[in-house]
Every structure is written in C-alpha cells, then in structure tokens.
XYZ file of C-alpha atoms in Angstrom:
330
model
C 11.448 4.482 23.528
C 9.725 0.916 24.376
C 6.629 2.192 22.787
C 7.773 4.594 20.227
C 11.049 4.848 18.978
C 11.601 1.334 18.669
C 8.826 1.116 16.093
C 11.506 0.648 13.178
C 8.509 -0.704 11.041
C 7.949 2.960 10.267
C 10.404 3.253 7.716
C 8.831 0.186 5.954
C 5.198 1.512 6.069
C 6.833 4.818 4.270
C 8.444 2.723 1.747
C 5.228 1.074 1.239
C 3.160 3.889 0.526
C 5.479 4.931 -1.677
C 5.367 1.711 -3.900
C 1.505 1.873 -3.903
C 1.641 5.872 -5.036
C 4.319 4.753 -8.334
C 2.031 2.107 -9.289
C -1.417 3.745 -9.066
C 0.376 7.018 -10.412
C 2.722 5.353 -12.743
C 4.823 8.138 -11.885
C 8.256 6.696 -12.395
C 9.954 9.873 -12.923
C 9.356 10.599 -9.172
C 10.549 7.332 -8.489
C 13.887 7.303 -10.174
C 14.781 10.962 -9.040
C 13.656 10.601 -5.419
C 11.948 7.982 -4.257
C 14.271 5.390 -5.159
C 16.520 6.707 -2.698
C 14.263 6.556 0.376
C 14.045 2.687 -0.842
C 17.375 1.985 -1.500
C 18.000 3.891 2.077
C 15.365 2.110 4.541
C 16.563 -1.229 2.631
C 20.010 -1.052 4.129
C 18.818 0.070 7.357
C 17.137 -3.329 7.291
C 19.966 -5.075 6.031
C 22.000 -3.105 9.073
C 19.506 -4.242 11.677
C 19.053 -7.834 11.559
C 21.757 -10.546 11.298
C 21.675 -13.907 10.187
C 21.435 -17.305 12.198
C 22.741 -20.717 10.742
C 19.802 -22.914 11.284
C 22.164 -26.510 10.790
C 19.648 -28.402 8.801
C 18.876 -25.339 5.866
C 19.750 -22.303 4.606
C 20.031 -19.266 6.747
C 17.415 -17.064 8.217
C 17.754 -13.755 8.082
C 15.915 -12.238 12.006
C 15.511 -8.871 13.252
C 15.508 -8.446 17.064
C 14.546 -5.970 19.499
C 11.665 -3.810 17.946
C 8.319 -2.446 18.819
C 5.028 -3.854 15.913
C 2.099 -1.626 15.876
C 0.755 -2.994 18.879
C 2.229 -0.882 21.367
C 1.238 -3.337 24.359
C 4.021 -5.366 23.154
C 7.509 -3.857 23.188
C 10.860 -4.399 22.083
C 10.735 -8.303 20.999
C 12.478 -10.388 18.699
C 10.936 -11.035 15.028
C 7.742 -8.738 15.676
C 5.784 -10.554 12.285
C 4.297 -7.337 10.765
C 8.060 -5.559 11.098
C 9.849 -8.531 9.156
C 6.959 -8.599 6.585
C 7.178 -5.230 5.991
C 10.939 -4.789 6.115
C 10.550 -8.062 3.539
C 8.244 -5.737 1.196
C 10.461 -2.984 1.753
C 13.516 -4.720 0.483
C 11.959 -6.146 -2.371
C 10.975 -3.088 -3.727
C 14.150 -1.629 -3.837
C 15.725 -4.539 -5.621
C 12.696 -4.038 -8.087
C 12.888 -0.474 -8.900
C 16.548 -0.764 -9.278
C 16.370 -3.426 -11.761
C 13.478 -1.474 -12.955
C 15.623 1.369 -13.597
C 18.217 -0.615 -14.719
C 16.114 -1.828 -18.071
C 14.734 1.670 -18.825
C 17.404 4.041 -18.532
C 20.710 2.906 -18.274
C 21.858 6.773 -17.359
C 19.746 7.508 -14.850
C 20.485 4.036 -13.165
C 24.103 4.550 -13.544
C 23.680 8.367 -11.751
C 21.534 6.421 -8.725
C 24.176 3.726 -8.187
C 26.932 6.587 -8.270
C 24.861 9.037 -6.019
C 23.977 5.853 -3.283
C 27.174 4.188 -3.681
C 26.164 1.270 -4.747
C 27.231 -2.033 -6.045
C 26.145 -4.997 -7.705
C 26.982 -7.119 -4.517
C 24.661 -4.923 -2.095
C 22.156 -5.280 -4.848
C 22.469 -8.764 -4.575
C 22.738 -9.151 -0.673
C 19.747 -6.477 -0.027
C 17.392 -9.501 -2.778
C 19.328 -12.286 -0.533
C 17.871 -10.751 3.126
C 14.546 -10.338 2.113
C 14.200 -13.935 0.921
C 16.220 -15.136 3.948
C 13.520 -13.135 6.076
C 12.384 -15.428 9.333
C 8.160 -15.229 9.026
C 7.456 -16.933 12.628
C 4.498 -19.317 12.099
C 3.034 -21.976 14.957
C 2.657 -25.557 13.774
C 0.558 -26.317 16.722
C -1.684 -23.339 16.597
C -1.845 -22.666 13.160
C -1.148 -19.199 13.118
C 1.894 -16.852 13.122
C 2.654 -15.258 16.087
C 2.873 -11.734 17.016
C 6.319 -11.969 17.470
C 8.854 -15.038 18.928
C 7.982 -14.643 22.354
C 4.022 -13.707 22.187
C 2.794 -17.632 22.753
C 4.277 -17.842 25.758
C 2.716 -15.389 27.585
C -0.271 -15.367 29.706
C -3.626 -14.140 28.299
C -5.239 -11.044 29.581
C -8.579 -11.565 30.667
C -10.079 -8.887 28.583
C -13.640 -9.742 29.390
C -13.347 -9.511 33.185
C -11.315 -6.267 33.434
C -13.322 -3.758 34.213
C -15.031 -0.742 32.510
C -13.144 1.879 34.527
C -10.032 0.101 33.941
C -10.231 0.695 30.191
C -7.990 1.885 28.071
C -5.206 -0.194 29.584
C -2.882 2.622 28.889
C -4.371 4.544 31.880
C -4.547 2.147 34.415
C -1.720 -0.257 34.043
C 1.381 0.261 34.092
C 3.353 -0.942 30.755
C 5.538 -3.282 32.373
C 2.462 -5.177 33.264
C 0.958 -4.870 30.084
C 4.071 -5.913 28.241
C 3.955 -9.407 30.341
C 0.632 -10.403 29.060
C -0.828 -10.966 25.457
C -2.979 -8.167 24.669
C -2.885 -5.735 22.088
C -3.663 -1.983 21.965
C -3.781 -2.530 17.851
C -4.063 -4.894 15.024
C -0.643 -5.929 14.361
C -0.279 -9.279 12.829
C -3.965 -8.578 11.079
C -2.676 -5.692 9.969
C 0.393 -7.500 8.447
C -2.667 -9.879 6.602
C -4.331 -6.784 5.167
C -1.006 -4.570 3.395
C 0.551 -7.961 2.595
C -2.454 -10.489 2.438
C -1.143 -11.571 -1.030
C 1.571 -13.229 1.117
C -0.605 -15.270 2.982
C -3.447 -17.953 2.323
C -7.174 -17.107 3.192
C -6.599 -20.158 5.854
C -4.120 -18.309 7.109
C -5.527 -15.704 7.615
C -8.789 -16.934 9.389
C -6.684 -18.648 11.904
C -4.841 -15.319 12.997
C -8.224 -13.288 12.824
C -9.792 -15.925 14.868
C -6.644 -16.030 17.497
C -5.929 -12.022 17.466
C -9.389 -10.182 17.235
C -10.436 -11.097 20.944
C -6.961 -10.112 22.856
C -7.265 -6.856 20.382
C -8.706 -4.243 23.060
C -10.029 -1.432 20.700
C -7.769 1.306 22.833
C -6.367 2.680 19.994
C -8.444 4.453 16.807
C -6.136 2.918 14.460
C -7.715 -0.478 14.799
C -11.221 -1.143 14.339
C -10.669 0.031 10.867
C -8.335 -3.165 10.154
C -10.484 -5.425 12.077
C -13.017 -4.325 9.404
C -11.429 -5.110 6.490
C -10.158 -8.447 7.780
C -13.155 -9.671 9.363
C -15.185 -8.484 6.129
C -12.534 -10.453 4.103
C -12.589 -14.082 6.245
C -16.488 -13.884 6.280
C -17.138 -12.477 9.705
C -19.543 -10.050 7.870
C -21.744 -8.953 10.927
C -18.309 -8.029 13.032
C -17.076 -5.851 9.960
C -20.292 -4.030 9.960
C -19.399 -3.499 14.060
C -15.379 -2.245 13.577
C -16.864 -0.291 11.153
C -19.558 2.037 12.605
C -17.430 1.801 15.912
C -14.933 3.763 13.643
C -16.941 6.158 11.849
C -18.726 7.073 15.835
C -14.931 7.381 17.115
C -14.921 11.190 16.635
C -18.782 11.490 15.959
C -19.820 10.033 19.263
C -16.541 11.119 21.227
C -15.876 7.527 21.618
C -12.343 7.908 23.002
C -13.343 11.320 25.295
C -10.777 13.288 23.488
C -12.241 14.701 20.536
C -11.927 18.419 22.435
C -8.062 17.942 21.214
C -8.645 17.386 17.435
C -9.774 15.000 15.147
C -8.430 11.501 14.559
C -7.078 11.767 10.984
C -5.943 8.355 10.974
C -9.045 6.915 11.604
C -10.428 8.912 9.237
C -8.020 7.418 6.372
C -8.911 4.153 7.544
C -12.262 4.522 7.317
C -11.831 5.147 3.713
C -10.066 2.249 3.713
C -12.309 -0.060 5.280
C -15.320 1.104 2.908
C -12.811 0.683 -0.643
C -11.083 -2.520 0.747
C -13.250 -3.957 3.030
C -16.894 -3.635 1.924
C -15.728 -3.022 -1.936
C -13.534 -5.289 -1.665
C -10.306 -3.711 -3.643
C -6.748 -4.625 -2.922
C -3.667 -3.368 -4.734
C -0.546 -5.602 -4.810
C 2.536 -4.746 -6.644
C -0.051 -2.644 -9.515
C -2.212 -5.009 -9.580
C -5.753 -4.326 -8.484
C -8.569 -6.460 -7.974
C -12.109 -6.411 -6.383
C -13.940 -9.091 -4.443
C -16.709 -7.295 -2.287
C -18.402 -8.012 0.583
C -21.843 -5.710 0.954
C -22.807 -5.772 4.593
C -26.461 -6.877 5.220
C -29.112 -4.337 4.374
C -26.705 -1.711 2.168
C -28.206 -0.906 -0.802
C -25.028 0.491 -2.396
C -21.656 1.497 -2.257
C -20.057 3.806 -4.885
C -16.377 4.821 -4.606
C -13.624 6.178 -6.817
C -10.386 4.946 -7.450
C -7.454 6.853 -9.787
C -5.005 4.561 -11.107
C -2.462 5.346 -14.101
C -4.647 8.514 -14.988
C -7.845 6.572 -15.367
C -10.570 7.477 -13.158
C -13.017 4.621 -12.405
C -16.065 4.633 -10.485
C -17.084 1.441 -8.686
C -20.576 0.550 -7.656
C -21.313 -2.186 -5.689
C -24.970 -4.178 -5.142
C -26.295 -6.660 -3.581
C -25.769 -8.739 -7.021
C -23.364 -7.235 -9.401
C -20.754 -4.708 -9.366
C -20.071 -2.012 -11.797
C -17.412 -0.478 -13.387
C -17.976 3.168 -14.612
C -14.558 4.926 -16.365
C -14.994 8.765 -15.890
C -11.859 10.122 -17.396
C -9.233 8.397 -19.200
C -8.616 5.618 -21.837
C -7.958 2.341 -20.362
C-alpha cells in the first residue's frame, strides 16, 4: 500500500497524457465522447480527496493528505508537491474541455453533463480547488519541498553507504528509508519537467540543485528526468551522464535484471530525454516550443514530432536548428 497503492498521482498522470494526445492529435471527437469522462471522473476524485483549511489571514487552501509521489522512498505524506501539481493540471483540464465543449456543441455538452451528472456548481467548485491548490514552497531554502514534512528529516548519507548496500530497496528496510530524505526517483524534478511552465527557471535550479544529490538512481525511471532537467538549468555535462546511464540500463544490464524483460519505461523516457532534453521541445496546453541544448561533441540530432496531422522533422546543430515539414499543410 505505502509504496503503491497510495500513489493517487496516477490518475493525474493518465489525465495528463490524455490532454497532451487531444492537443497534438486535435482529436476532439475522442475527447468529447470518452475522454472527457476520465477527466471529469479523476477531477472529482481530487475534489473527494483533499479538504480545505482556513488559513485566517487569506483565502483558503485547498491540501491533499496522506499519499505516496513518485519517489517511493517517501510514503504516505501530506501535500506530496508533484501529486497536488498534477491533481492541479488534472482539474484544470476538465474545467477546460467542458467549457470547451460547451462553445462547440451545445448537444453533445448537454448529453456529457446529463451522462456525468453534472452541474454548473461542481463545474464551478472542481475550477475553485484547483486554484485553491496548496504548492508547498520554502522561503528559507528557496525551493519547494517534496512534500510538508520532507525538510525536516535527516539526510541520508548517500556518498558513504556502501556499494553492496545499493539499491536501498534491498538492504533497508522501508521504515528506515521512509525516516530519511532520499529518493528512489525524481519527484519534485519531475513535477518541473510535465509542469515546468508553472514554475520559473530560478525555480527550478534551486530544486535541481537541492534534489539531484539525495536522488539515488535505484529506479530506471529517473535518470531520464534528471536529463532533461539538468540539460534544461545548464548542467549540460550531467545531462550527457543521466543520459547514457539510461540508454546502458538494459544495454549494459545496469540494474542485473534484464534476464526478466526489458525496461519499457526507460525506454519511453529515453525518447523523451533526446526530444525534450537535448532538442529541447516542450508541449504545454498545445503549445509547442523548442529551446535545445546539444551536448558537447554531437554533431546532430534529428527527431520527428506529429502534431495536428503535420509531420515535422527537427534537426538540431551545433548553430541552428531546422525545421523540415514532411507531410501536411501547416
């Protein structure tokens, strides 16, 4: 449970990959037939979760208590950052592809509201929790942390535990791990890279800088973010690292459990970490940009990238980058 069922975030990462498919596809019809529903769905679950807390001196904050992040050396806390960011995103774009619907076909909205059971005041209060949301964030520090209870616990002294004693997983038991800060996975860098138009590049140099060395590399699901963050903040030599430590996890055997299959996720992110983090593309809410960042002594990287029907090949050198549109009209 501690470590897996607790990870509500889940249902927001779903929702999220869903918002990113409509708006590279444009395919709304899939959106207003289905799709809208899982939104509409994991929105309330949110809303059903968390509660809000007067604060006496402004408006209320909306908190969600007693989850699991991504890091899985940290269970079951109060206001885990990447879970209310997410959730946040998640709630959002239900309210949007409601109102969405709303403008463009009256019908089909008024079938949706009939078939979830919906009204204009849950509507209304689903748009008021997200923008109520509690992001934690340290004055002192500078950073957010990983969740309201993370800066108060010792550090784990990552570079005196021994090689033998890695992963932590294996030789630890998780109600010592839970006590310390140390993370399995990215988690509030992860949070920076799905929703880094939500933070400031400040921001998010501070949390690379405070979260990359307690992040222990046990899981395959992190170098890949690491990459793209570090690539994005200007720790260029370090992306170049996370990254060929990922593409070597299966190649290499890294992990010593290849035998049982390969590590599909890791495989996705490695994708990722060559479009987003060396070509520098991110996608928020449709709209996609590209700000690159060529590791040292790469000659080239070409990817492609479908959006709206429009197939576009990217090239990126050392000085320019190019934009090549293979099919379509845009």
């Amino acid at each position: 449970y501690a470590a897996g069922t607790a990870q509500y975030h889940i249902d927001a990462d779903i929702s999220h990959a869903l918002s990113q498919y409509v708006a590279a596809s444009g395919d709304t019809s899939f959106l207003d037939r289905e799709a809208i529903d899982i939104l509409v769905e994991t929105a309330r679950l949110w809303a059903d979760l968390g509660f809000w807390r007067e604060t006496g001196h402004a408006e209320p904050v909306f908190h969600i208590h007693g989850v699991t992040g991504p890091d899985e050396y940290t269970a079951v806390v109060n206001d885990n950052l990447f879970t209310n960011v997410m959730a946040r995103a998640n709630l959002r774009s239900a309210v949007r592809a409601l109102r969405s619907l709303e403008r463009r076909d009256a019908d089909a909205y008024a079938r949706v509201v009939d078939r979830l059971a919906l009204s204009e005041g849950e509507i209304t209060e689903l748009s008021r929790v997200a923008e109520g949301m509690h992001v934690p964030f340290d004055e002192n520090l500078g950073i957010h942390p990983q969740d309201d209870d993370f800066l108060s616990k010792e550090i784990w002294d990552l570079a005196n535990t021994p090689a033998d004693k890695r992963p932590l997983l294996l030789n630890y038991h998780p109600l010592v791990i839970y006590r310390y800060q140390v993370l399995k996975q990215a988690d509030v860098v992860l949070a920076l890279f799905l929703q880094g138009d939500e933070f400031t590049l400040e921001e998010k140099l501070a949390d690379f800088e405070y979260y990359d060395p307690l992040t222990t590399g046990d899981s395959t699901l992190s170098a890949v973010v690491q990459s793209i963050v570090a690539a994005e903040v200007g720790y260029g030599d370090l992306a170049a690292a996370y990254f060929t430590s990922a593409v070597y996890v299966d190649l290499a055997d890294l992990h010593r459990n290849a035998d049982a299959g390969v590590h599909v996720a890791s495989l996705g992110g490695v994708w990722n970490a060559l479009v987003s983090g060396f070509g520098g593309m991110r996608d928020y809410l449709g709209s996609w940009t590209f700000d690159p960042r060529l590791p040292a002594g790469w000659d080239s990287l070409s990817y492609r990238l479908t959006l709206r029907g429009n197939r576009l090949r990217v090239t990126v050198l050392p000085r320019e980058m190019l934009f090549e549109l293979e099919t379509g009209e845009a």
